[in-house]
Structures are given as structure tokens and as C-alpha cells.
Amino acid sequence: MVTFTQILINGILLGSMYGIAAIGLSLIFGTMRIIFLAQGTMIVFFAYVVYWAFTLAGIDPYLCLFIVVPLAFVVGLGLFYLLFRKAAALEDKNVSLLLAVGLMYLVENLILKIWSATPRGLNISYSSATIVVGGLRVSWLRLALLGLALVSALVVNLFLKKTRVGTAVRAASEDMEATPLQGINSAWVCAVSFAIGIGLAGVAGAGMATVYSFDYQFGFTFALKALVALALGGIGNVWGALAGGLILGILENLAAFYIGIGWIEIVSYGIFILVLIFLPQGLFGRRGLVKKV
Amino acid sequence: MKLMPDFSNLNRRKLVWASFTAIAVVFLGTLPFYYDVHNGQLGIFFFTVFIYGIVGQGWNLVAGYTGQISLGQNAFFGLGAFTTALLWVYGVTHTGYWFDPVLIILSGVTPIILAVIVGLPLLSRLRGDYFSFGTLGMGMIVSVLFLNGGDLTGGSEGKLLIKYMPEGVAFNLRTHYWVAFLAAVFATAVVYFMTTSRVGLALKAIREDEVSAASHGVNVLKYKIIAFAVAASLAGIAGSIYTYYLLHPMPMNVFAQNWLFIPILMVVLGGTGTMLGPWLGALVIYAIAWYGDKFFAGWHPVILGVIIILVMRFLPSGIVGLGDKATGLSRRGSAGRG
């Protein structure tokens, strides 16, 4: 039983990473209608930034959040206006998809060229600090990760529900063609949601740097896992995306323990396809939303 | 490359394209007679262009003509490659030929089986983006299955085919060139005849408006699966031929993302939903990659990323669509509709 609970807890912690990434994907998908395949690679990129900020300048990864997240936001805005602005307005979504793929190739291989293929992982003074509750060991860092995911979801949710731009983003994900008719600047809406998506990649990057060892190739798989989490939770639902991530994390840890590490991918993508076929609105999504996709 | 001149509706633009195509086909078809394709660089250059182009031509049929964006072509390519490798290693067909036509055909059949098995649930229930997601997941599953296949598939090491080469056969790229060229002609012909026949009309009707197509008596699911299966088969054949060049298929290289994204890039650059587009795109992209690698050795993937970004940023409507705004209309439906 203790093992099972331990697996559950580890799963939740892995899942919180998926969750953060999935929220970012969800925002970008909502407005631009593409799977932003470079999301995972951006996460890895920001993980490297956090890693080097700690290794070279001794900046604490959690303190670094206050640098990396605004940086990621600005990078997101820049990328959008530089690359995606024109493509986002096209009806042919292949262009945006390929731009994301190109970005993925570019960033992934620049990381390889600049920082080599050696897997990196941080070793901070409090890395090994754990809390023991009833025989279960939970490291503080992993708990902090879950906290990070919850705060991210809360902030994004508040932004979507309480701000004017957030309302516009929601409107755009309901019906992009109607947004200009309501006097909404659709490019700006896309830009903001894209920038927040990349900002979340910054959050996830910092989280990844503290807990996991990562290398340059990690990104693509991670983006796909985030996509699975998103489908599981239901597209267009912030808390759903987070919950999807948590569920996926738990399932993967269970699969690794009971079936074998090599079969994790089969389980997660198998679930992915089953969900797409039989439950396209996801576990927490609204039924009506899928018809528009 | 093989746009048949349609004399009943002859106009200047078509004539230009047709003569251009004829010259290209004659040039490529006779190249080995006056050029050493084994030692010269043009041989391997065009061989690779043919392989990528065949995969692209198949994707073009699904995405460009039918409007279903498949993101699983690498799975079919890898499946074709492994079909050839495994049947060869285990000597199933007992033919013992080099470039065994039976193996190549069978490698075109297994992807069809997978495409129908996967396509039935995916295409009957999923549309637009969800179909893309599903094919992406399918690709990952298939590659992981081969990775976990143990001794049967060789796991991550794949199968080393050199020691299974038939006796008395010399590895000569001339053969590769011919086979790939014929397969390229075949792929284009298949797509040409499919798109100009009743099937093509049905596919285009589905792309433009699925509901309307269904209400006009088009069996939407049937035609979608036909297009998906033909595209899968072409990718499998390309994978099979490429295996004869690689001689060491591993999950890492035959299921690589390259076999998914680069053909898509080539088609989109050339012009989706056009017959020549994939070939123009393949030629241009691979030429850039080729020279990029020559002058900046080792930076090849970085250059590829830059090319993808630059092309999509500044030439999103492709080469064929350049200077002809009208074709913009025919490209409209390729996004997730429905």
C-alpha cells in the first residue's frame, strides 16, 4: 500500500509538469488552432537558462522564476510578432504548425550546439530535503512543483475570467472569425495567449531544472505528453488541462511500476487515442466545444 | 514531374508546366546513362529527393486533396522499412533478390493494413485537428512497439542487413537511383489518376465541405480511408527502398520525425494540393539542406530549422501558388475543416 501511495505521489508530481505544459498548449491551441509542438523544446530551453543562472551566477531556481517567466513572456511576444503573426491569420494551419516545427528543430539543435548533449540536472543545497508523512517520503522540491502548477493554473484562470484581454481570449477560442466583429484585435489576442503559453514554458522549465535531469532531445516527447494531458483533460479548460496532466503522470508511474518502463509510451499514447475516439471532449471538457474544432 | 498535358483545355500556363515536366522526366530518367550516379553526388542527391518526394506526394493526397492533416507518415515509412528488413532477415519470401519486388510490394501493403485499422476508428469519429492528434499518437505507438520488439525486431539496434545481402550483388547506387525514380513516377501517377478520377472529385468535395459531400451521396469515410491508405502505402514503399540504401534500419532512424515533417515542409513549400508542388519543394528544400551541410558541416539540423522558419514566414503559399493568386482558393480547405 505504501508503494502504491508512493507511486501515486510521484505520479502527481510528474503530472504537475505535464499540467503546466498542457495549460500553455491549451491557450495557444485555443486561439491559434495549432498544436504548438515546440512547447516542450521551449521548456527545455528555459530549464537550461535556469540551470546556467544557478551554475554560473548562483541564482536560486525559484528566485530565478521572477527573471525567467517575464523573459519567457517577452520571448513569446517577440516570437509571435516576428514569426507567427501572419501565419496565425491564415486559414491554412499547416504554416503555423511547420513554423512551430522549425522553431523546435532550431532551438533543439542550438541547445545541442551551445550546451552539448550531456544531460543536466541541478543539485541545490535543499535538493534532498524531504518530508516524511506516515512512512511516505516526499521531496520538498517536488511538492513545490505541484504548488507551482496550482498557482499557474489559478493565475491563468483568473486572467481568463477577470481581465478584458482574458475575456477576449476566451471569445477567440469560441469563434475566431467573430472576434474582429466584436472590435477585438485578434492579432493581439493571439499574441497574449501565445506569450502566456511561452511564459508557462518558463515556469515548467524552472520546475524541470530543479527536479529532473534533462537533455536537448527531451522537448518533443514532452510536448506530446502535454498534448496527451490536454486531450485527457479536455481542450479549453485550464483546470482540466492540469487534472489531465496529473492523471497522465499517475498512469505513467503505475505503468512503469506494474508493466515496465519501456511500455510507458504505449500506455500514454494508447490512452490518448482511446480518449480522442471515445471521449473527444476529455474528462472535464464541455460536450459542445468539440463540434467547433 | 508527370503532369499530363490536357489538350482539351490547353492554355499557356499548363503548356509551360507540361513541357517543364517532360524535360525534367527525360533528364532524370536518362541521367544514369551519361552520368556516374554511384560516385557522382547527383545520384545520392536525387535518390534522397525521390524518397522524400514519394512520402510527400502521399501526404499531399491526404492533406492537400482531402484536407485531412495526417501526422503519422513516419510510422508508415518506418513500418515499410521494417517490413522489408524483417521479411528479408527471416527469409520469408525465399526470393533472394536484391531489391526484391515482392518485398517492396509487401512493404506497401502492411502500411495499408495499419492505415485501415487505425483509419477506421480515427476517420469515422475524428475530424480536423483531432485526426492529426490521433495519427501523431499512432506514430508514437508503432515506433515504441518496434523499439520494444526484443529479438524479433532487434529493439533499438534494429536489424543489420549487410550480412544478409544476396551473393554476388554489388552495392551500386545506380540500382537505387532507378528503383527510386520508378517509384517516384509511380507515386505521382497514382496521385494523378486518383485526383483526376471520380475518387479525386470525391476527395476534393470532402475537403471543401464534408457535410455537403455526404449529402450528395459521397461515402465520406470510404474515400477518406482510401486516401489515407494510399498515402500510407506510398510512404511504406519509400521506406522499403530507403532500407536498401540504409541497410541498417533502427527505430531511431526510420521512425524519425524527419520522415514526418520534412515531406510536409516540402509539400507546403511546393504547394499543397498540386501535382508538381511536392517535387519542386523536395528539390528546393533538399538542395538547400545539401549545400548548407557542405558549407556549415555539422550545423545541418540548425540550418533545417532556419529554412523551415524562413520559408513558412515569407513564402507560406508555396512556389506553385506564387504569382497565381487563383490557386489560393484551392489551398483553402487544407486546414482542419468540418
CSV table of C-alpha atoms in Angstrom, one decimal, chain B residues 79-111 161 164 166 179 233 236-241 243-244:
chain,number,residue,atom,x,y,z
B,79,LEU,CA,6.7,0.2,-41.0
B,80,GLY,CA,7.6,-0.2,-44.7
B,81,ALA,CA,11.3,-0.2,-43.8
B,82,PHE,CA,10.8,-2.8,-41.1
B,83,THR,CA,8.6,-4.9,-43.2
B,84,THR,CA,11.3,-5.2,-45.8
B,85,ALA,CA,14.1,-5.7,-43.2
B,86,LEU,CA,12.2,-8.4,-41.2
B,87,LEU,CA,10.9,-10.4,-44.2
B,88,TRP,CA,14.4,-10.2,-45.6
B,89,VAL,CA,16.2,-11.3,-42.5
B,90,TYR,CA,13.8,-14.1,-41.7
B,91,GLY,CA,13.8,-15.1,-45.4
B,92,VAL,CA,10.1,-15.3,-45.6
B,93,THR,CA,9.7,-14.8,-49.3
B,94,HIS,CA,12.6,-17.0,-50.3
B,95,THR,CA,13.2,-15.0,-53.4
B,96,GLY,CA,16.7,-13.8,-52.6
B,97,TYR,CA,16.7,-10.9,-55.0
B,98,TRP,CA,18.4,-7.6,-54.4
B,99,PHE,CA,15.6,-5.0,-54.5
B,100,ASP,CA,13.1,-7.8,-54.2
B,101,PRO,CA,9.9,-6.6,-55.9
B,102,VAL,CA,7.9,-8.9,-53.6
B,103,LEU,CA,9.3,-7.2,-50.5
B,104,ILE,CA,8.8,-3.8,-51.9
B,105,ILE,CA,5.2,-4.5,-52.7
B,106,LEU,CA,4.6,-6.2,-49.3
B,107,SER,CA,6.1,-3.1,-47.7
B,108,GLY,CA,3.5,-1.1,-49.4
B,109,VAL,CA,0.8,-3.5,-48.2
B,110,THR,CA,1.5,-3.6,-44.5
B,111,PRO,CA,1.0,0.2,-44.1
B,161,LEU,CA,21.2,-6.2,-43.2
B,164,TYR,CA,22.0,-10.8,-45.4
B,166,PRO,CA,22.3,-11.8,-51.6
B,179,VAL,CA,14.2,2.0,-58.4
B,233,SER,CA,1.3,2.7,-48.9
B,236,GLY,CA,5.9,2.3,-46.9
B,237,ILE,CA,7.3,1.8,-50.4
B,238,ALA,CA,9.6,4.8,-49.9
B,239,GLY,CA,10.7,3.2,-46.5
B,240,SER,CA,11.3,-0.1,-48.2
B,241,ILE,CA,13.5,1.4,-50.9
B,243,THR,CA,16.1,0.4,-46.4
B,244,TYR,CA,18.1,-1.0,-49.3
